[in-house]
PDB file of C-alpha atoms in Angstrom:
ATOM      1  CA  MET A   1    -125.524  71.227  70.692  1.00  0.00           C
ATOM      2  CA  GLY A   2    -128.448  73.147  69.109  1.00  0.00           C
ATOM      3  CA  ASP A   3    -127.015  76.806  70.269  1.00  0.00           C
ATOM      4  CA  LYS A   4    -123.421  76.151  69.027  1.00  0.00           C
ATOM      5  CA  ALA A   5    -125.033  75.429  65.225  1.00  0.00           C
ATOM      6  CA  GLU A   6    -126.943  78.324  65.854  1.00  0.00           C
ATOM      7  CA  ASP A   7    -123.621  80.678  65.925  1.00  0.00           C
ATOM      8  CA  LYS A   8    -122.199  79.419  63.063  1.00  0.00           C
ATOM      9  CA  PRO A   9    -120.642  82.466  61.888  1.00  0.00           C
ATOM     10  CA  PRO A  10    -122.080  82.962  58.217  1.00  0.00           C
ATOM     11  CA  MET A  11    -119.960  81.668  55.146  1.00  0.00           C
ATOM     12  CA  THR A  12    -117.631  84.831  53.793  1.00  0.00           C
ATOM     13  CA  SER A  13    -117.735  85.884  50.421  1.00  0.00           C
ATOM     14  CA  LYS A  14    -115.137  83.453  48.959  1.00  0.00           C
ATOM     15  CA  GLN A  15    -116.438  80.791  50.894  1.00  0.00           C
ATOM     16  CA  ILE A  16    -119.719  81.092  48.686  1.00  0.00           C
ATOM     17  CA  LYS A  17    -118.488  81.954  45.861  1.00  0.00           C
ATOM     18  CA  ALA A  18    -116.218  78.584  46.298  1.00  0.00           C
ATOM     19  CA  VAL A  19    -119.588  76.019  47.139  1.00  0.00           C
ATOM     20  CA  PHE A  20    -122.062  78.136  43.649  1.00  0.00           C
ATOM     21  CA  ARG A  21    -118.244  77.454  42.088  1.00  0.00           C
ATOM     22  CA  ASN A  22    -118.117  73.654  42.624  1.00  0.00           C
ATOM     23  CA  THR A  23    -122.081  73.286  42.076  1.00  0.00           C
ATOM     24  CA  MET A  24    -121.971  74.848  38.338  1.00  0.00           C
ATOM     25  CA  LYS A  25    -118.534  73.493  37.227  1.00  0.00           C
ATOM     26  CA  LEU A  26    -120.298  70.094  38.223  1.00  0.00           C
ATOM     27  CA  LYS A  27    -123.208  70.886  36.171  1.00  0.00           C
ATOM     28  CA  LEU A  28    -121.083  72.250  34.013  1.00  0.00           C
ATOM     29  CA  SER A  29    -119.449  68.908  33.194  1.00  0.00           C
ATOM     30  CA  GLN A  30    -122.582  67.210  32.228  1.00  0.00           C
ATOM     31  CA  ILE A  31    -123.388  69.151  29.193  1.00  0.00           C
ATOM     32  CA  PRO A  32    -122.697  67.015  25.777  1.00  0.00           C
ATOM     33  CA  LEU A  33    -120.074  68.310  23.678  1.00  0.00           C
ATOM     34  CA  ASP A  34    -122.184  68.870  20.801  1.00  0.00           C
ATOM     35  CA  GLN A  35    -124.216  71.218  22.657  1.00  0.00           C
ATOM     36  CA  VAL A  36    -121.146  73.436  23.199  1.00  0.00           C
ATOM     37  CA  GLN A  37    -120.373  73.056  20.099  1.00  0.00           C
ATOM     38  CA  ASN A  38    -123.474  74.195  18.658  1.00  0.00           C
ATOM     39  CA  GLU A  39    -123.381  77.435  21.650  1.00  0.00           C
ATOM     40  CA  SER A  40    -119.859  78.011  20.418  1.00  0.00           C
ATOM     41  CA  LYS A  41    -121.021  78.667  16.519  1.00  0.00           C
ATOM     42  CA  VAL A  42    -124.148  80.749  17.802  1.00  0.00           C
ATOM     43  CA  VAL A  43    -121.458  82.921  20.184  1.00  0.00           C
ATOM     44  CA  THR A  44    -118.938  83.498  17.520  1.00  0.00           C
ATOM     45  CA  SER A  45    -121.172  85.094  15.173  1.00  0.00           C
ATOM     46  CA  LEU A  46    -122.523  87.005  17.323  1.00  0.00           C
ATOM     47  CA  ILE A  47    -119.344  88.534  18.566  1.00  0.00           C
ATOM     48  CA  LEU A  48    -118.076  88.383  14.776  1.00  0.00           C
ATOM     49  CA  LYS A  49    -121.346  90.782  13.872  1.00  0.00           C
ATOM     50  CA  ALA A  50    -121.410  93.048  17.089  1.00  0.00           C
ATOM     51  CA  PRO A  51    -120.089  96.471  16.531  1.00  0.00           C
ATOM     52  CA  PHE A  52    -117.782  96.449  19.808  1.00  0.00           C
ATOM     53  CA  TYR A  53    -116.097  93.563  18.008  1.00  0.00           C
ATOM     54  CA  LYS A  54    -116.169  95.492  14.259  1.00  0.00           C
ATOM     55  CA  SER A  55    -114.832  98.766  15.783  1.00  0.00           C
ATOM     56  CA  SER A  56    -111.715  97.344  18.207  1.00  0.00           C
ATOM     57  CA  GLU A  57    -108.662  96.649  16.602  1.00  0.00           C
ATOM     58  CA  ARG A  58    -105.949  94.921  19.382  1.00  0.00           C
ATOM     59  CA  ILE A  59    -108.499  92.050  20.960  1.00  0.00           C
ATOM     60  CA  SER A  60    -107.849  89.274  23.693  1.00  0.00           C
ATOM     61  CA  ILE A  61    -109.350  86.047  23.828  1.00  0.00           C
ATOM     62  CA  TYR A  62    -109.246  83.062  26.055  1.00  0.00           C
ATOM     63  CA  THR A  63    -108.289  80.006  24.507  1.00  0.00           C
ATOM     64  CA  SER A  64    -110.858  77.939  25.824  1.00  0.00           C
ATOM     65  CA  MET A  65    -111.125  74.115  27.984  1.00  0.00           C
ATOM     66  CA  PRO A  66    -111.581  70.942  25.484  1.00  0.00           C
ATOM     67  CA  THR A  67    -115.530  71.304  27.661  1.00  0.00           C
ATOM     68  CA  SER A  68    -117.628  73.029  30.448  1.00  0.00           C
ATOM     69  CA  GLU A  69    -117.054  76.113  28.491  1.00  0.00           C
ATOM     70  CA  ILE A  70    -117.724  78.464  24.851  1.00  0.00           C
ATOM     71  CA  SER A  71    -115.290  77.231  22.579  1.00  0.00           C
ATOM     72  CA  THR A  72    -112.940  79.957  21.740  1.00  0.00           C
ATOM     73  CA  PHE A  73    -110.858  79.228  18.895  1.00  0.00           C
ATOM     74  CA  GLU A  74    -112.725  79.883  15.980  1.00  0.00           C
ATOM     75  CA  LEU A  75    -113.200  83.501  17.273  1.00  0.00           C
ATOM     76  CA  ILE A  76    -109.395  83.814  17.269  1.00  0.00           C
ATOM     77  CA  ALA A  77    -108.421  82.831  13.830  1.00  0.00           C
ATOM     78  CA  ASP A  78    -111.192  84.177  12.116  1.00  0.00           C
ATOM     79  CA  SER A  79    -110.104  87.501  14.442  1.00  0.00           C
ATOM     80  CA  ILE A  80    -106.155  87.014  12.947  1.00  0.00           C
ATOM     81  CA  ARG A  81    -107.712  86.511   9.275  1.00  0.00           C
ATOM     82  CA  LEU A  82    -110.155  90.229   9.647  1.00  0.00           C
ATOM     83  CA  GLY A  83    -106.789  91.474  10.375  1.00  0.00           C
ATOM     84  CA  LYS A  84    -106.672  92.095  13.925  1.00  0.00           C
ATOM     85  CA  LYS A  85    -104.207  91.365  16.636  1.00  0.00           C
ATOM     86  CA  VAL A  86    -104.985  88.799  19.444  1.00  0.00           C
ATOM     87  CA  TYR A  87    -103.388  87.965  22.127  1.00  0.00           C
ATOM     88  CA  ILE A  88    -104.144  84.935  24.255  1.00  0.00           C
ATOM     89  CA  PRO A  89    -103.129  84.749  28.073  1.00  0.00           C
ATOM     90  CA  ARG A  90     -99.930  83.338  29.219  1.00  0.00           C
ATOM     91  CA  TYR A  91     -99.598  82.129  33.121  1.00  0.00           C
ATOM     92  CA  SER A  92     -97.648  82.215  35.494  1.00  0.00           C
ATOM     93  CA  ASN A  93     -97.374  82.050  39.715  1.00  0.00           C
ATOM     94  CA  THR A  94     -95.525  83.494  42.451  1.00  0.00           C
ATOM     95  CA  LYS A  95     -95.600  83.288  45.728  1.00  0.00           C
ATOM     96  CA  GLU A  96     -97.165  86.434  46.072  1.00  0.00           C
ATOM     97  CA  LYS A  97     -99.967  86.526  43.512  1.00  0.00           C
ATOM     98  CA  ASN A  98    -101.018  84.788  40.103  1.00  0.00           C
ATOM     99  CA  LEU A  99    -100.063  86.814  37.434  1.00  0.00           C
ATOM    100  CA  MET A 100    -101.398  87.111  33.275  1.00  0.00           C
ATOM    101  CA  GLU A 101     -99.697  87.977  29.963  1.00  0.00           C
ATOM    102  CA  MET A 102    -101.326  88.433  27.153  1.00  0.00           C
ATOM    103  CA  ARG A 103     -99.143  87.826  24.313  1.00  0.00           C
ATOM    104  CA  ARG A 104     -99.799  88.256  20.396  1.00  0.00           C
ATOM    105  CA  VAL A 105    -100.377  85.115  18.444  1.00  0.00           C
ATOM    106  CA  ILE A 106    -100.566  84.996  14.341  1.00  0.00           C
ATOM    107  CA  GLU A 107    -102.125  82.244  11.816  1.00  0.00           C
ATOM    108  CA  GLY A 108    -101.858  79.231  12.712  1.00  0.00           C
ATOM    109  CA  GLU A 109     -99.687  79.012  16.088  1.00  0.00           C
ATOM    110  CA  VAL A 110    -102.541  78.726  18.000  1.00  0.00           C
ATOM    111  CA  GLU A 111    -102.880  74.989  16.668  1.00  0.00           C
ATOM    112  CA  GLN A 112     -99.318  74.261  17.473  1.00  0.00           C
ATOM    113  CA  ILE A 113    -100.016  75.221  20.683  1.00  0.00           C
ATOM    114  CA  VAL A 114     -99.352  72.659  23.587  1.00  0.00           C
ATOM    115  CA  PRO A 115    -101.940  72.566  26.680  1.00  0.00           C
ATOM    116  CA  ASN A 116    -100.569  73.528  29.506  1.00  0.00           C
ATOM    117  CA  ARG A 117    -101.414  71.141  32.675  1.00  0.00           C
ATOM    118  CA  TRP A 118    -104.674  72.950  33.252  1.00  0.00           C
ATOM    119  CA  ASP A 119    -105.334  71.864  29.244  1.00  0.00           C
ATOM    120  CA  ILE A 120    -105.175  75.217  28.133  1.00  0.00           C
ATOM    121  CA  LYS A 121    -103.072  76.433  25.644  1.00  0.00           C
ATOM    122  CA  GLU A 122    -101.050  79.548  26.496  1.00  0.00           C
ATOM    123  CA  GLY A 123     -99.084  81.855  24.483  1.00  0.00           C
ATOM    124  CA  GLY A 124     -95.793  82.394  24.097  1.00  0.00           C
ATOM    125  CA  GLU A 125     -93.329  85.239  23.404  1.00  0.00           C
ATOM    126  CA  GLY A 126     -95.307  86.991  20.975  1.00  0.00           C
ATOM    127  CA  GLU A 127     -95.762  90.344  21.548  1.00  0.00           C
ATOM    128  CA  ASP A 128     -96.942  91.757  25.008  1.00  0.00           C
ATOM    129  CA  ALA A 129     -99.404  93.674  25.189  1.00  0.00           C
ATOM    130  CA  MET A 130     -98.890  95.550  27.736  1.00  0.00           C
ATOM    131  CA  GLU A 131     -95.608  96.397  26.708  1.00  0.00           C
ATOM    132  CA  GLU A 132     -97.587  98.538  23.711  1.00  0.00           C
ATOM    133  CA  GLU A 133    -100.455  99.716  23.536  1.00  0.00           C
ATOM    134  CA  GLY A 134    -102.340  97.485  25.603  1.00  0.00           C
ATOM    135  CA  VAL A 135    -106.177  95.859  23.810  1.00  0.00           C
ATOM    136  CA  ASP A 136    -109.170  97.330  23.018  1.00  0.00           C
ATOM    137  CA  LEU A 137    -111.136  94.384  24.053  1.00  0.00           C
ATOM    138  CA  VAL A 138    -111.005  91.295  26.341  1.00  0.00           C
ATOM    139  CA  VAL A 139    -113.137  88.250  25.865  1.00  0.00           C
ATOM    140  CA  VAL A 140    -113.269  86.786  29.923  1.00  0.00           C
ATOM    141  CA  PRO A 141    -114.099  83.003  30.373  1.00  0.00           C
ATOM    142  CA  GLY A 142    -116.180  82.645  33.974  1.00  0.00           C
ATOM    143  CA  VAL A 143    -118.361  79.846  35.441  1.00  0.00           C
ATOM    144  CA  ALA A 144    -120.612  82.221  35.560  1.00  0.00           C
ATOM    145  CA  PHE A 145    -122.534  85.721  34.633  1.00  0.00           C
ATOM    146  CA  THR A 146    -125.515  87.154  35.195  1.00  0.00           C
ATOM    147  CA  VAL A 147    -127.175  90.068  32.777  1.00  0.00           C
ATOM    148  CA  LYS A 148    -125.739  92.696  35.074  1.00  0.00           C
ATOM    149  CA  GLY A 149    -122.723  92.048  34.404  1.00  0.00           C
ATOM    150  CA  GLY A 150    -121.700  90.281  37.038  1.00  0.00           C
ATOM    151  CA  ARG A 151    -119.068  87.191  36.933  1.00  0.00           C
ATOM    152  CA  LEU A 152    -117.831  84.384  38.767  1.00  0.00           C
ATOM    153  CA  GLY A 153    -114.322  83.443  37.765  1.00  0.00           C
ATOM    154  CA  HIS A 154    -112.833  79.958  38.194  1.00  0.00           C
ATOM    155  CA  GLY A 155    -111.145  81.494  41.926  1.00  0.00           C
ATOM    156  CA  LYS A 156    -107.145  82.765  40.691  1.00  0.00           C
ATOM    157  CA  GLY A 157    -108.164  86.126  39.969  1.00  0.00           C
ATOM    158  CA  TYR A 158    -105.744  86.498  36.662  1.00  0.00           C
ATOM    159  CA  TYR A 159    -108.646  88.425  34.889  1.00  0.00           C
ATOM    160  CA  ASP A 160    -109.322  90.796  37.311  1.00  0.00           C
ATOM    161  CA  ARG A 161    -106.037  91.333  37.999  1.00  0.00           C
ATOM    162  CA  TYR A 162    -105.126  91.893  34.513  1.00  0.00           C
ATOM    163  CA  LEU A 163    -107.540  94.257  33.717  1.00  0.00           C
ATOM    164  CA  SER A 164    -107.242  95.930  37.234  1.00  0.00           C
ATOM    165  CA  ARG A 165    -103.566  96.593  35.390  1.00  0.00           C
ATOM    166  CA  LEU A 166    -104.710  97.058  31.810  1.00  0.00           C
ATOM    167  CA  ASN A 167    -107.300  99.865  32.868  1.00  0.00           C
ATOM    168  CA  GLU A 168    -104.815 101.803  35.168  1.00  0.00           C
ATOM    169  CA  LYS A 169    -102.620 102.036  31.567  1.00  0.00           C
ATOM    170  CA  ARG A 170    -105.742 103.124  29.892  1.00  0.00           C
ATOM    171  CA  MET A 171    -106.671 105.573  32.116  1.00  0.00           C
ATOM    172  CA  ARG A 172    -102.792 107.204  32.274  1.00  0.00           C
ATOM    173  CA  GLU A 173    -102.842 107.446  28.553  1.00  0.00           C
ATOM    174  CA  GLY A 174    -106.681 109.310  28.182  1.00  0.00           C
ATOM    175  CA  ARG A 175    -107.957 106.371  27.551  1.00  0.00           C
ATOM    176  CA  ASP A 176    -110.950 104.702  28.054  1.00  0.00           C
ATOM    177  CA  PRO A 177    -111.336 101.899  29.904  1.00  0.00           C
ATOM    178  CA  ALA A 178    -111.030  98.380  27.586  1.00  0.00           C
ATOM    179  CA  ILE A 179    -114.397  96.824  26.451  1.00  0.00           C
ATOM    180  CA  THR A 180    -115.278  93.358  29.050  1.00  0.00           C
ATOM    181  CA  VAL A 181    -117.386  91.025  27.648  1.00  0.00           C
ATOM    182  CA  GLY A 182    -118.426  88.257  29.264  1.00  0.00           C
ATOM    183  CA  VAL A 183    -119.309  84.546  27.240  1.00  0.00           C
ATOM    184  CA  GLY A 184    -121.297  81.628  28.504  1.00  0.00           C
ATOM    185  CA  LEU A 185    -123.044  78.768  27.786  1.00  0.00           C
ATOM    186  CA  ALA A 186    -126.807  79.043  28.300  1.00  0.00           C
ATOM    187  CA  GLU A 187    -126.461  76.929  31.682  1.00  0.00           C
ATOM    188  CA  GLN A 188    -123.380  80.254  32.816  1.00  0.00           C
ATOM    189  CA  ILE A 189    -126.224  82.623  32.762  1.00  0.00           C
ATOM    190  CA  VAL A 190    -127.270  83.202  36.218  1.00  0.00           C
ATOM    191  CA  GLU A 191    -129.507  85.506  38.473  1.00  0.00           C
ATOM    192  CA  GLU A 192    -126.347  86.651  40.789  1.00  0.00           C
ATOM    193  CA  VAL A 193    -123.121  85.867  42.040  1.00  0.00           C
ATOM    194  CA  GLU A 194    -121.380  86.469  44.956  1.00  0.00           C
ATOM    195  CA  GLN A 195    -119.513  89.660  43.982  1.00  0.00           C
ATOM    196  CA  GLU A 196    -116.587  91.570  45.341  1.00  0.00           C
ATOM    197  CA  GLU A 197    -114.600  94.941  45.338  1.00  0.00           C
ATOM    198  CA  HIS A 198    -112.254  94.081  43.215  1.00  0.00           C
ATOM    199  CA  ASP A 199    -114.608  91.996  40.503  1.00  0.00           C
ATOM    200  CA  VAL A 200    -114.373  93.482  37.222  1.00  0.00           C
ATOM    201  CA  MET A 201    -117.772  93.488  36.322  1.00  0.00           C
ATOM    202  CA  MET A 202    -118.722  92.971  32.163  1.00  0.00           C
ATOM    203  CA  LYS A 203    -119.819  95.911  29.894  1.00  0.00           C
ATOM    204  CA  TYR A 204    -121.030  92.689  27.494  1.00  0.00           C
ATOM    205  CA  ILE A 205    -122.780  89.385  28.384  1.00  0.00           C
ATOM    206  CA  VAL A 206    -122.921  87.259  24.831  1.00  0.00           C
ATOM    207  CA  SER A 207    -124.823  83.572  25.526  1.00  0.00           C
ATOM    208  CA  SER A 208    -126.138  81.822  22.399  1.00  0.00           C
ATOM    209  CA  ASN A 209    -129.629  82.166  24.114  1.00  0.00           C
ATOM    210  CA  LEU A 210    -130.182  85.599  25.036  1.00  0.00           C
ATOM    211  CA  GLY A 211    -127.922  87.021  22.703  1.00  0.00           C
ATOM    212  CA  VAL A 212    -125.577  90.320  23.067  1.00  0.00           C
ATOM    213  CA  ILE A 213    -126.664  91.672  25.867  1.00  0.00           C
ATOM    214  CA  LYS A 214    -125.326  95.285  26.357  1.00  0.00           C
ATOM    215  CA  VAL A 215    -125.080  96.245  30.483  1.00  0.00           C
TER     216      VAL A 215
END
């Protein structure tokens, strides 16, 4: 019996991620809403002041869930008012893979969108960023981040696939990769996360407790 237990194979990277993801999600679900709102205001202010934001014209921003992560709706609204072209995700599921597009939104549009089954607002029929110039800056959600740019996503692979496609497009056009910015609550900044070859690293990490970290 004991020998058989010792022979149990080690967990795969996917299994390690799943266990840690569940642990983090439980922890994040217990954070009071007022704390999430306060940290979101700090993170929004930090991004709006950052040089990488000011120099970007076409920006992808995730639409946040009601709890457990940095709220992005103020950042979306402020960015549109500042004259940025703002794109939010639209998701599609096929038998082969989970895909994501970035669709442009205009002032007042996001407030009218009805959340999907995950309680997330999706982009509609606006301009598809990939059919134009792509985006310069991507504000990326996640379950956890490290100060070295590591990211643990929600497990569907939407952002890793999209960022890979986006950067391939930019490379073909002779441009540098898009700037990736991971934003998190203080509890989402951890020492390490399991990484695989396909995981896209962040260039900046922004949180209320650590400020803006350039990786």
